[in-house]
CSV table of C-alpha atoms and ligand atoms in Angstrom, one decimal:
chain,number,residue,atom,x,y,z
X,2,MET,CA,-32.8,-45.2,-1.2
X,3,ILE,CA,-30.5,-47.1,-3.3
X,4,TYR,CA,-27.6,-46.6,-1.2
X,5,LEU,CA,-24.2,-46.8,-3.2
X,6,ASP,CA,-21.7,-45.4,-1.0
X,7,ASN,CA,-20.8,-48.1,1.5
X,8,ALA,CA,-16.9,-47.3,1.0
X,9,ALA,CA,-17.6,-43.9,2.9
X,10,THR,CA,-19.6,-46.0,5.5
X,11,SER,CA,-21.4,-48.8,5.4
X,12,PHE,CA,-25.7,-47.9,5.5
X,13,PRO,CA,-28.0,-50.0,6.6
X,14,LYS,CA,-27.0,-51.5,9.2
X,15,PRO,CA,-27.5,-55.8,10.0
X,16,GLU,CA,-30.9,-55.3,12.1
X,17,ALA,CA,-28.6,-57.2,14.9
X,18,VAL,CA,-26.4,-53.4,15.5
X,19,TYR,CA,-30.0,-51.6,15.5
X,20,ARG,CA,-31.1,-53.2,18.3
X,21,GLU,CA,-27.7,-53.5,20.2
X,22,LEU,CA,-27.5,-50.0,20.1
X,23,ASP,CA,-30.8,-49.5,21.3
X,24,ARG,CA,-30.2,-52.0,24.3
X,25,PHE,CA,-27.7,-50.6,25.5
X,26,ALA,CA,-28.5,-47.0,25.0
X,27,ARG,CA,-31.2,-47.8,27.6
X,28,THR,CA,-29.4,-50.0,30.2
X,29,SER,CA,-25.8,-50.0,30.3
X,30,LEU,CA,-24.4,-47.0,29.4
X,31,ALA,CA,-22.4,-45.6,31.7
X,32,ASN,CA,-18.4,-44.4,32.1
X,33,PRO,CA,-16.5,-47.6,31.3
X,34,GLY,CA,-14.4,-48.0,35.0
X,35,ARG,CA,-12.8,-50.9,36.0
X,36,ALA,CA,-13.0,-49.4,39.8
X,37,GLY,CA,-16.3,-48.4,38.9
X,38,HIS,CA,-19.3,-49.4,40.2
X,39,ARG,CA,-21.5,-52.3,38.6
X,40,MET,CA,-23.3,-50.5,35.1
X,41,ALA,CA,-19.4,-48.6,34.8
X,42,MET,CA,-18.2,-52.1,35.2
X,43,ALA,CA,-20.2,-53.8,32.8
X,44,ALA,CA,-19.3,-50.9,29.7
X,45,GLU,CA,-15.7,-52.2,31.1
X,46,LYS,CA,-16.5,-56.1,29.8
X,47,THR,CA,-18.2,-54.4,26.3
X,48,LEU,CA,-15.0,-52.7,25.3
X,49,ASP,CA,-13.0,-56.2,27.1
X,50,ASP,CA,-14.8,-58.4,24.6
X,51,VAL,CA,-14.8,-56.3,21.3
X,52,ARG,CA,-11.5,-55.9,21.8
X,53,HIS,CA,-11.8,-59.2,22.1
X,54,ALA,CA,-13.5,-60.5,19.3
X,55,LEU,CA,-11.2,-57.7,17.0
X,56,ASN,CA,-8.1,-60.0,18.6
X,57,GLN,CA,-10.0,-62.7,17.2
X,58,PHE,CA,-11.5,-61.8,13.6
X,59,PHE,CA,-7.3,-60.4,12.8
X,60,ARG,CA,-5.7,-62.9,14.7
X,61,GLY,CA,-4.2,-60.7,16.5
X,62,ASP,CA,-1.2,-60.9,19.3
X,63,ALA,CA,-3.2,-60.7,22.8
X,64,PRO,CA,-6.5,-58.5,22.7
X,65,GLU,CA,-5.2,-55.9,24.6
X,66,ARG,CA,-3.0,-54.4,21.4
X,67,TRP,CA,-6.4,-53.3,20.1
X,68,ALA,CA,-6.8,-49.7,21.4
X,69,PHE,CA,-10.1,-47.9,20.2
X,70,THR,CA,-10.9,-45.4,18.3
X,71,LEU,CA,-13.1,-42.2,16.2
X,72,ASN,CA,-12.4,-43.9,13.2
X,73,CYS,CA,-9.7,-44.9,10.8
X,74,THR,CA,-7.9,-41.5,10.5
X,75,ASP,CA,-7.6,-41.1,13.8
X,76,ALA,CA,-6.1,-44.7,14.6
X,77,LEU,CA,-3.4,-43.6,11.3
X,78,ASN,CA,-2.9,-40.4,12.6
X,79,MET,CA,-1.9,-42.3,16.4
X,80,ALA,CA,0.2,-44.4,14.5
X,81,ILE,CA,2.2,-42.1,12.0
X,82,LYS,CA,2.4,-39.2,14.4
X,83,GLY,CA,3.2,-42.2,17.8
X,84,VAL,CA,6.4,-43.4,15.5
X,85,LEU,CA,7.9,-40.7,13.6
X,86,ASN,CA,11.2,-38.7,15.0
X,87,ASP,CA,12.9,-36.4,13.1
X,88,GLY,CA,15.1,-37.3,10.1
X,89,ASP,CA,13.1,-40.2,9.5
X,90,HIS,CA,12.0,-41.8,5.8
X,91,VAL,CA,8.6,-42.6,5.6
X,92,VAL,CA,7.6,-44.8,1.8
X,93,LEU,CA,3.9,-44.4,1.3
X,94,THR,CA,2.0,-44.1,-2.1
X,95,ASP,CA,0.3,-43.1,-4.7
X,96,LEU,CA,-3.2,-44.7,-3.7
X,97,GLU,CA,-2.6,-42.5,0.0
X,98,HIS,CA,-6.5,-41.5,1.0
X,99,ASN,CA,-5.6,-38.1,2.5
X,100,SER,CA,-5.5,-39.9,6.5
X,101,ILE,CA,-2.0,-40.7,5.5
X,102,SER,CA,-0.6,-38.2,3.3
X,103,ARG,CA,-1.9,-35.4,4.5
X,104,PRO,CA,0.1,-35.5,7.7
X,105,ILE,CA,3.2,-36.8,7.0
X,106,ARG,CA,3.0,-34.5,3.7
X,107,ALA,CA,3.1,-32.0,6.4
X,108,LEU,CA,5.7,-33.3,8.7
X,109,GLU,CA,7.5,-32.9,5.2
X,110,LYS,CA,7.2,-29.6,4.5
X,111,ALA,CA,8.0,-29.1,8.1
X,112,GLY,CA,11.7,-30.7,6.9
X,113,ARG,CA,11.1,-33.1,10.0
X,114,ILE,CA,11.0,-36.8,8.2
X,115,THR,CA,11.3,-37.5,3.9
X,116,ALA,CA,8.8,-39.2,2.1
X,117,THR,CA,8.2,-41.7,-0.6
X,118,ARG,CA,5.6,-41.9,-3.1
X,119,VAL,CA,5.5,-44.9,-5.0
X,120,VAL,CA,3.7,-45.6,-7.9
X,121,SER,CA,1.2,-47.9,-8.9
X,122,ARG,CA,0.4,-49.3,-11.8
X,123,ASP,CA,-3.0,-49.7,-12.6
X,124,GLY,CA,-5.0,-49.9,-9.4
X,125,TYR,CA,-1.8,-52.1,-8.4
X,126,VAL,CA,1.4,-51.4,-5.9
X,127,ALA,CA,4.1,-54.0,-6.7
X,128,ALA,CA,6.0,-55.1,-3.8
X,129,GLU,CA,9.2,-55.4,-5.3
X,130,ASP,CA,8.6,-51.1,-5.3
X,131,VAL,CA,8.2,-50.9,-2.2
X,132,ALA,CA,10.7,-52.9,-1.4
X,133,ALA,CA,13.2,-50.5,-3.5
X,134,ALA,CA,11.9,-46.8,-2.4
X,135,ILE,CA,13.4,-48.0,1.5
X,136,THR,CA,16.3,-46.3,2.7
X,137,PRO,CA,18.5,-47.1,5.9
X,138,LYS,CA,16.3,-44.3,7.2
X,139,THR,CA,13.0,-45.6,6.8
X,140,ARG,CA,11.5,-45.9,10.1
X,141,LEU,CA,7.6,-46.1,8.3
X,142,VAL,CA,6.0,-48.1,5.5
X,143,ALA,CA,2.1,-46.4,5.2
X,144,MET,CA,0.0,-47.9,2.8
X,145,THR,CA,-3.9,-49.0,2.1
X,146,HIS,CA,-4.9,-52.5,1.7
X,147,ALA,CA,-7.1,-51.5,-0.6
X,148,SER,CA,-7.7,-48.4,-3.2
X,149,ASN,CA,-10.8,-46.5,-1.7
X,150,VAL,CA,-11.0,-45.0,-5.4
X,151,LEU,CA,-10.5,-48.2,-7.0
X,152,GLY,CA,-10.9,-51.0,-4.9
X,153,THR,CA,-7.4,-52.7,-5.4
X,154,VAL,CA,-6.4,-55.2,-3.4
X,155,GLN,CA,-2.5,-54.3,-2.6
X,156,PRO,CA,0.1,-57.1,-2.3
X,157,ILE,CA,0.4,-56.5,1.7
X,158,GLU,CA,2.0,-60.1,2.2
X,159,ALA,CA,4.6,-60.2,-0.2
X,160,ILE,CA,4.7,-56.3,1.1
X,161,ALA,CA,4.8,-57.4,4.8
X,162,ARG,CA,7.6,-59.6,3.9
X,163,ALA,CA,9.5,-57.2,2.0
X,164,VAL,CA,9.5,-54.3,5.0
X,165,ARG,CA,9.8,-56.4,7.7
X,166,ALA,CA,13.8,-57.9,6.1
X,167,SER,CA,14.8,-54.2,5.9
X,168,GLY,CA,13.7,-53.3,9.7
X,169,ALA,CA,11.2,-50.5,9.4
X,170,LEU,CA,7.5,-50.9,10.7
X,171,LEU,CA,4.7,-51.5,8.7
X,172,LEU,CA,1.4,-49.3,8.9
X,173,ILE,CA,-1.5,-51.1,7.0
X,174,ASP,CA,-4.5,-49.4,6.3
X,175,ALA,CA,-7.6,-51.3,6.4
X,176,ALA,CA,-9.9,-48.5,5.6
X,177,GLN,CA,-11.4,-50.6,2.2
X,178,SER,CA,-10.4,-54.2,4.0
X,179,ALA,CA,-11.4,-54.8,6.8
X,180,GLY,CA,-14.4,-57.2,7.2
X,181,VAL,CA,-13.8,-57.4,3.3
X,182,VAL,CA,-10.6,-59.3,2.8
X,183,PRO,CA,-9.2,-61.3,5.4
X,184,ILE,CA,-6.2,-60.1,7.2
X,185,ASP,CA,-4.4,-62.6,9.4
X,186,LEU,CA,-2.5,-60.8,11.7
X,187,LYS,CA,-0.3,-64.1,12.7
X,188,ALA,CA,0.8,-64.6,9.1
X,189,THR,CA,1.3,-61.3,8.0
X,190,PRO,CA,3.7,-59.3,10.1
X,191,ILE,CA,2.2,-55.9,10.3
X,192,ASP,CA,2.9,-53.7,12.9
X,193,PHE,CA,-0.3,-51.3,12.8
X,194,LEU,CA,-3.8,-52.2,11.3
X,195,ALA,CA,-5.7,-49.2,11.3
X,196,LEU,CA,-9.4,-49.8,10.8
X,197,PRO,CA,-13.1,-47.9,10.6
X,198,GLY,CA,-15.7,-50.0,12.5
X,199,HIS,CA,-18.1,-48.6,10.5
X,200,LYS,CA,-17.9,-49.8,7.1
X,201,GLY,CA,-17.6,-53.1,6.6
X,202,LEU,CA,-17.8,-54.2,10.0
X,203,TYR,CA,-21.0,-52.0,10.4
X,204,GLY,CA,-20.5,-50.6,13.6
X,205,PRO,CA,-21.8,-47.2,13.6
X,206,THR,CA,-19.9,-44.1,12.9
X,207,GLY,CA,-17.3,-42.7,15.4
X,208,THR,CA,-15.7,-46.1,16.3
X,209,GLY,CA,-12.8,-47.1,14.9
X,210,ALA,CA,-9.2,-49.5,16.1
X,211,LEU,CA,-5.5,-49.3,15.9
X,212,TYR,CA,-4.0,-52.4,16.7
X,213,ALA,CA,-0.2,-51.9,17.8
X,214,GLY,CA,2.1,-55.4,17.0
X,215,PRO,CA,5.0,-55.9,19.6
X,216,ARG,CA,7.4,-54.4,17.7
X,217,ALA,CA,5.3,-51.0,18.5
X,218,ASP,CA,5.6,-51.3,22.8
X,219,ASP,CA,9.3,-49.3,22.9
X,220,VAL,CA,8.8,-46.8,20.3
X,221,ILE,CA,5.0,-45.8,20.5
X,222,ARG,CA,4.1,-42.3,22.0
X,223,ALA,CA,0.5,-41.7,23.0
X,224,TRP,CA,-1.4,-39.7,21.1
X,225,ARG,CA,-3.9,-38.4,23.5
X,226,GLU,CA,-3.2,-37.9,27.6
X,227,GLY,CA,-6.1,-37.8,30.6
X,228,GLY,CA,-8.3,-40.0,32.3
X,229,THR,CA,-8.0,-43.6,32.1
X,230,GLY,CA,-10.6,-45.3,34.5
X,231,GLY,CA,-7.7,-46.6,36.2
X,232,ASP,CA,-4.3,-46.0,37.8
X,233,SER,CA,-5.2,-42.1,38.6
X,234,SER,CA,-2.3,-41.8,41.0
X,235,SER,CA,0.2,-41.3,38.2
X,236,GLU,CA,1.3,-38.4,37.1
X,237,LEU,CA,1.9,-39.4,33.5
X,238,GLN,CA,-0.3,-41.9,30.8
X,239,PRO,CA,0.0,-44.9,32.2
X,240,SER,CA,2.0,-47.3,30.6
X,241,LEU,CA,0.0,-50.3,30.6
X,242,ARG,CA,-2.1,-50.9,27.4
X,243,PRO,CA,-4.5,-50.7,25.9
X,244,TYR,CA,-5.5,-47.3,28.4
X,245,PHE,CA,-2.0,-45.9,27.2
X,246,LEU,CA,-3.5,-44.8,23.9
X,247,GLU,CA,-7.3,-45.0,25.0
X,248,ALA,CA,-7.9,-41.7,27.2
X,249,GLY,CA,-10.9,-40.0,27.3
X,250,SER,CA,-14.7,-41.4,27.8
X,251,PRO,CA,-14.6,-44.0,25.3
X,252,ASN,CA,-17.7,-44.1,23.1
X,253,VAL,CA,-19.0,-47.0,24.3
X,254,LEU,CA,-22.1,-47.2,23.0
X,255,GLY,CA,-20.6,-47.7,18.9
X,256,VAL,CA,-18.2,-49.9,20.5
X,257,ALA,CA,-21.4,-52.5,21.9
X,258,GLY,CA,-23.1,-52.7,18.2
X,259,LEU,CA,-19.3,-52.5,16.6
X,260,GLY,CA,-19.3,-56.3,18.3
X,261,ARG,CA,-22.2,-56.9,16.8
X,262,GLY,CA,-21.1,-55.9,13.1
X,263,ILE,CA,-18.2,-58.1,14.2
X,264,ALA,CA,-19.9,-61.2,15.1
X,265,TRP,CA,-22.1,-60.3,12.0
X,266,VAL,CA,-19.7,-60.4,9.4
X,267,ALA,CA,-17.5,-63.9,11.2
X,268,GLU,CA,-20.6,-65.9,10.7
X,269,ARG,CA,-20.2,-65.2,7.1
X,270,GLY,CA,-17.3,-64.8,6.5
X,271,PRO,CA,-15.9,-61.6,4.7
X,272,ASP,CA,-14.8,-64.2,1.5
X,273,ALA,CA,-18.4,-64.6,0.6
X,274,LEU,CA,-19.6,-60.9,1.5
X,275,ARG,CA,-16.2,-59.4,-0.7
X,276,LYS,CA,-17.8,-62.3,-3.5
X,277,HIS,CA,-20.8,-60.9,-2.9
X,278,GLU,CA,-20.5,-57.2,-3.8
X,279,VAL,CA,-17.1,-58.3,-6.6
X,280,GLU,CA,-20.4,-59.6,-8.5
X,281,LEU,CA,-22.4,-56.8,-8.1
X,282,LEU,CA,-19.3,-54.6,-9.4
X,283,GLN,CA,-19.0,-57.2,-12.1
X,284,GLN,CA,-22.5,-56.2,-13.3
X,285,VAL,CA,-21.5,-52.6,-13.5
X,286,VAL,CA,-18.3,-53.5,-15.6
X,287,ASP,CA,-20.1,-55.3,-17.9
X,288,TRP,CA,-22.4,-52.1,-18.7
X,289,ALA,CA,-19.1,-49.5,-18.7
X,290,ASP,CA,-17.8,-52.6,-21.4
X,291,ARG,CA,-20.8,-51.5,-23.6
X,292,SER,CA,-22.2,-48.0,-22.9
X,293,GLU,CA,-20.5,-45.8,-25.4
X,294,GLY,CA,-18.0,-43.3,-23.3
X,295,TRP,CA,-17.9,-45.1,-19.8
X,296,ARG,CA,-14.7,-46.7,-19.3
X,297,VAL,CA,-13.5,-49.0,-15.0
X,298,ALA,CA,-10.6,-46.7,-13.7
X,299,GLY,CA,-7.6,-49.4,-12.6
X,300,LEU,CA,-7.2,-53.3,-13.8
X,301,TRP,CA,-10.3,-55.1,-13.4
X,302,ASP,CA,-8.7,-58.4,-11.7
X,303,PRO,CA,-12.7,-59.4,-9.6
X,304,GLU,CA,-10.3,-62.4,-7.6
X,305,ARG,CA,-7.5,-58.7,-6.4
X,306,HIS,CA,-10.5,-56.3,-6.1
X,307,ALA,CA,-12.6,-55.2,-3.0
X,308,GLY,CA,-16.3,-53.0,-2.7
X,309,ALA,CA,-15.9,-49.7,-4.7
X,310,LEU,CA,-15.5,-48.8,-8.6
X,311,SER,CA,-14.8,-45.7,-9.9
X,312,LEU,CA,-15.9,-44.7,-13.8
X,313,PHE,CA,-14.2,-42.4,-16.2
X,314,THR,CA,-18.2,-40.6,-17.6
X,315,PRO,CA,-18.8,-39.1,-20.9
X,316,GLU,CA,-17.6,-36.2,-22.2
X,317,GLY,CA,-19.7,-33.1,-21.3
X,318,ILE,CA,-21.3,-34.7,-18.3
X,319,SER,CA,-18.8,-34.6,-14.7
X,320,PRO,CA,-19.1,-37.0,-11.9
X,321,GLN,CA,-20.7,-34.3,-9.3
X,322,GLU,CA,-23.5,-33.9,-12.5
X,323,LEU,CA,-23.9,-37.5,-12.5
X,324,ALA,CA,-24.6,-38.0,-8.8
X,325,GLY,CA,-26.5,-34.9,-8.1
X,326,ILE,CA,-29.2,-36.0,-10.6
X,327,LEU,CA,-29.0,-39.7,-9.4
X,328,ASP,CA,-28.8,-38.5,-5.9
X,329,VAL,CA,-32.2,-35.9,-6.0
X,330,SER,CA,-34.1,-37.2,-10.0
X,331,PHE,CA,-33.9,-41.2,-8.8
X,332,ASP,CA,-33.1,-40.7,-5.0
X,333,ILE,CA,-29.7,-42.9,-5.5
X,334,ALA,CA,-26.5,-42.4,-3.4
X,335,VAL,CA,-23.0,-43.1,-4.3
X,336,ARG,CA,-20.3,-40.0,-4.6
X,337,PRO,CA,-18.6,-38.4,-7.4
X,338,GLY,CA,-14.7,-36.7,-7.3
X,339,LEU,CA,-11.9,-37.3,-5.6
X,340,HIS,CA,-12.5,-39.6,-2.5
X,341,CYS,CA,-10.4,-37.8,-0.7
X,342,ALA,CA,-7.0,-39.2,-2.3
X,343,PRO,CA,-5.8,-37.2,-4.9
X,344,TYR,CA,-2.9,-38.9,-5.9
X,345,ILE,CA,-3.8,-41.5,-8.1
X,346,HIS,CA,-6.3,-39.2,-9.6
X,347,ARG,CA,-3.6,-37.5,-11.4
X,348,ASN,CA,-2.0,-41.0,-11.6
X,349,LEU,CA,-5.1,-41.3,-13.6
X,350,GLY,CA,-5.1,-38.6,-15.5
X,351,SER,CA,-8.8,-37.9,-13.1
X,352,PHE,CA,-7.7,-34.9,-11.2
X,353,PRO,CA,-9.1,-32.4,-10.7
X,354,ASP,CA,-13.2,-33.4,-11.2
X,355,GLY,CA,-12.2,-36.6,-10.2
X,356,LEU,CA,-14.5,-39.9,-11.0
X,357,LEU,CA,-18.0,-41.5,-10.3
X,358,ARG,CA,-17.4,-44.1,-7.1
X,359,LEU,CA,-20.3,-46.7,-6.7
X,360,SER,CA,-19.8,-48.7,-3.9
X,361,PRO,CA,-22.0,-51.2,-2.8
X,362,SER,CA,-22.5,-54.1,0.8
X,363,PRO,CA,-24.0,-56.9,0.7
X,364,PHE,CA,-27.1,-55.4,1.3
X,365,THR,CA,-27.4,-54.4,-1.8
X,366,THR,CA,-28.8,-56.3,-4.7
X,367,ALA,CA,-28.7,-57.0,-8.6
X,368,ASP,CA,-31.4,-55.4,-9.2
X,369,ASP,CA,-30.6,-51.8,-7.0
X,370,VAL,CA,-27.5,-51.9,-9.5
X,371,ALA,CA,-29.3,-52.5,-13.0
X,372,GLN,CA,-31.8,-49.6,-11.7
X,373,CYS,CA,-28.9,-47.3,-10.9
X,374,LEU,CA,-27.1,-48.6,-14.5
X,375,GLU,CA,-30.5,-47.7,-16.3
X,376,ALA,CA,-30.1,-44.2,-14.8
X,377,LEU,CA,-26.8,-43.5,-16.0
X,378,THR,CA,-27.7,-45.2,-19.4
X,379,ALA,CA,-31.1,-42.5,-19.2
X,380,ILE,CA,-28.9,-39.1,-17.6
X,381,THR,CA,-25.8,-39.7,-20.5
X,382,ALA,CA,-28.9,-40.5,-23.2
X,383,GLY,CA,-29.8,-36.9,-23.2
X,384,VAL,CA,-25.7,-35.2,-23.4
X,385,MET,CA,-24.7,-37.4,-26.0
B,424,PLP,C1,-8.8,-45.7,2.5
B,424,PLP,C2,-9.1,-45.0,2.9
B,424,PLP,N1,-8.6,-44.3,4.5
B,424,PLP,C3,-9.0,-44.2,5.7
B,424,PLP,C4,-10.3,-43.1,4.9
B,424,PLP,C5,-10.8,-43.0,6.7
B,424,PLP,O1,-11.4,-43.1,7.5
B,424,PLP,P1,-12.9,-42.4,8.0
B,424,PLP,O2,-13.4,-42.5,8.1
B,424,PLP,O3,-12.9,-44.0,9.3
B,424,PLP,O4,-11.7,-41.8,9.4
B,424,PLP,C6,-10.5,-43.5,4.0
B,424,PLP,C7,-12.6,-43.1,4.2
B,424,PLP,O5,-12.6,-43.3,3.6
B,424,PLP,C8,-10.4,-44.7,3.3
B,424,PLP,O6,-11.5,-44.9,2.2
């Protein structure tokens, strides 16, 4: 199988991740508890170690500011529903994944909040446009760092400065950038950073994290309430971080694997990993330029690109048909359709059929991409 669907979840994972999942499951899979037996305490230490690793990797304020989540969607919901109050205004963009746009739209439709959706140009959102959308009622600016459809990387440093100057909170969806594009929380005033553990950080599915910075301390509500492994006498969710946002038995096995994934990425560095993916995507861009009927969606700027790219397909064959043939006849996995991001497809004119998305990883080779492009050439030769 040639796997070009890493924007959905990365595959394969580094060997060290597989080894750790196996080792941990066989030796250490107790329920973490600070006051428990040695095995539970060892499991708790794993959570702490990975929190430290996340904090170091993204240069956060403190390890306790990281709460483990089920995925990026969970982290985004935690921040969005945790801080918004009736009457608030939210700014988002047309690049958002449904994991931002749906919770916000639901609150908007219920008449509880108002929202402004900033329109991107060629896949990029301008900091001035975000700043212009902010009103005195804006409580939250929620937006993606890198588009999961186009791979375009947004200027979050300039956006973060504009949001901070306004007093609003900033939530960044790092689903497509964590591990691929450097993010420095000390240098960039981001209040919430939501990320999956299972994409560019190479943990297993079922992992994710939310960073909640100091400005969130007095405003965020607990997303779920329940057991935290300590402070059991308290009638209410203990306010101690990170347990405040982490009720219930955590996915400690997944987090153990995630720890190895973060170490693997840190050793190589996001810049090197992104460079490899962008070089592979350049191959796709060059092929599309010389292939009749194919067109790259959005502006291709390798300096501001993460590891995903979508293509308009030739007339007469839909992205879904192409992906189906690639899968069944060529053993190649790609992602057709709307990619859970319908607004940007409306902007691009690719709604409702969507586009064909290719997303390589550090494990993808130039030959893998060449085989995929040859297959696309062969399939479309029959219909054009
Ligand atoms: C931009 C973006 N945001 C959020 C998500 C949701 O991530 P998860 O699958 O970890 O919930 C995705 C998933 O593809 C995404 O691409």
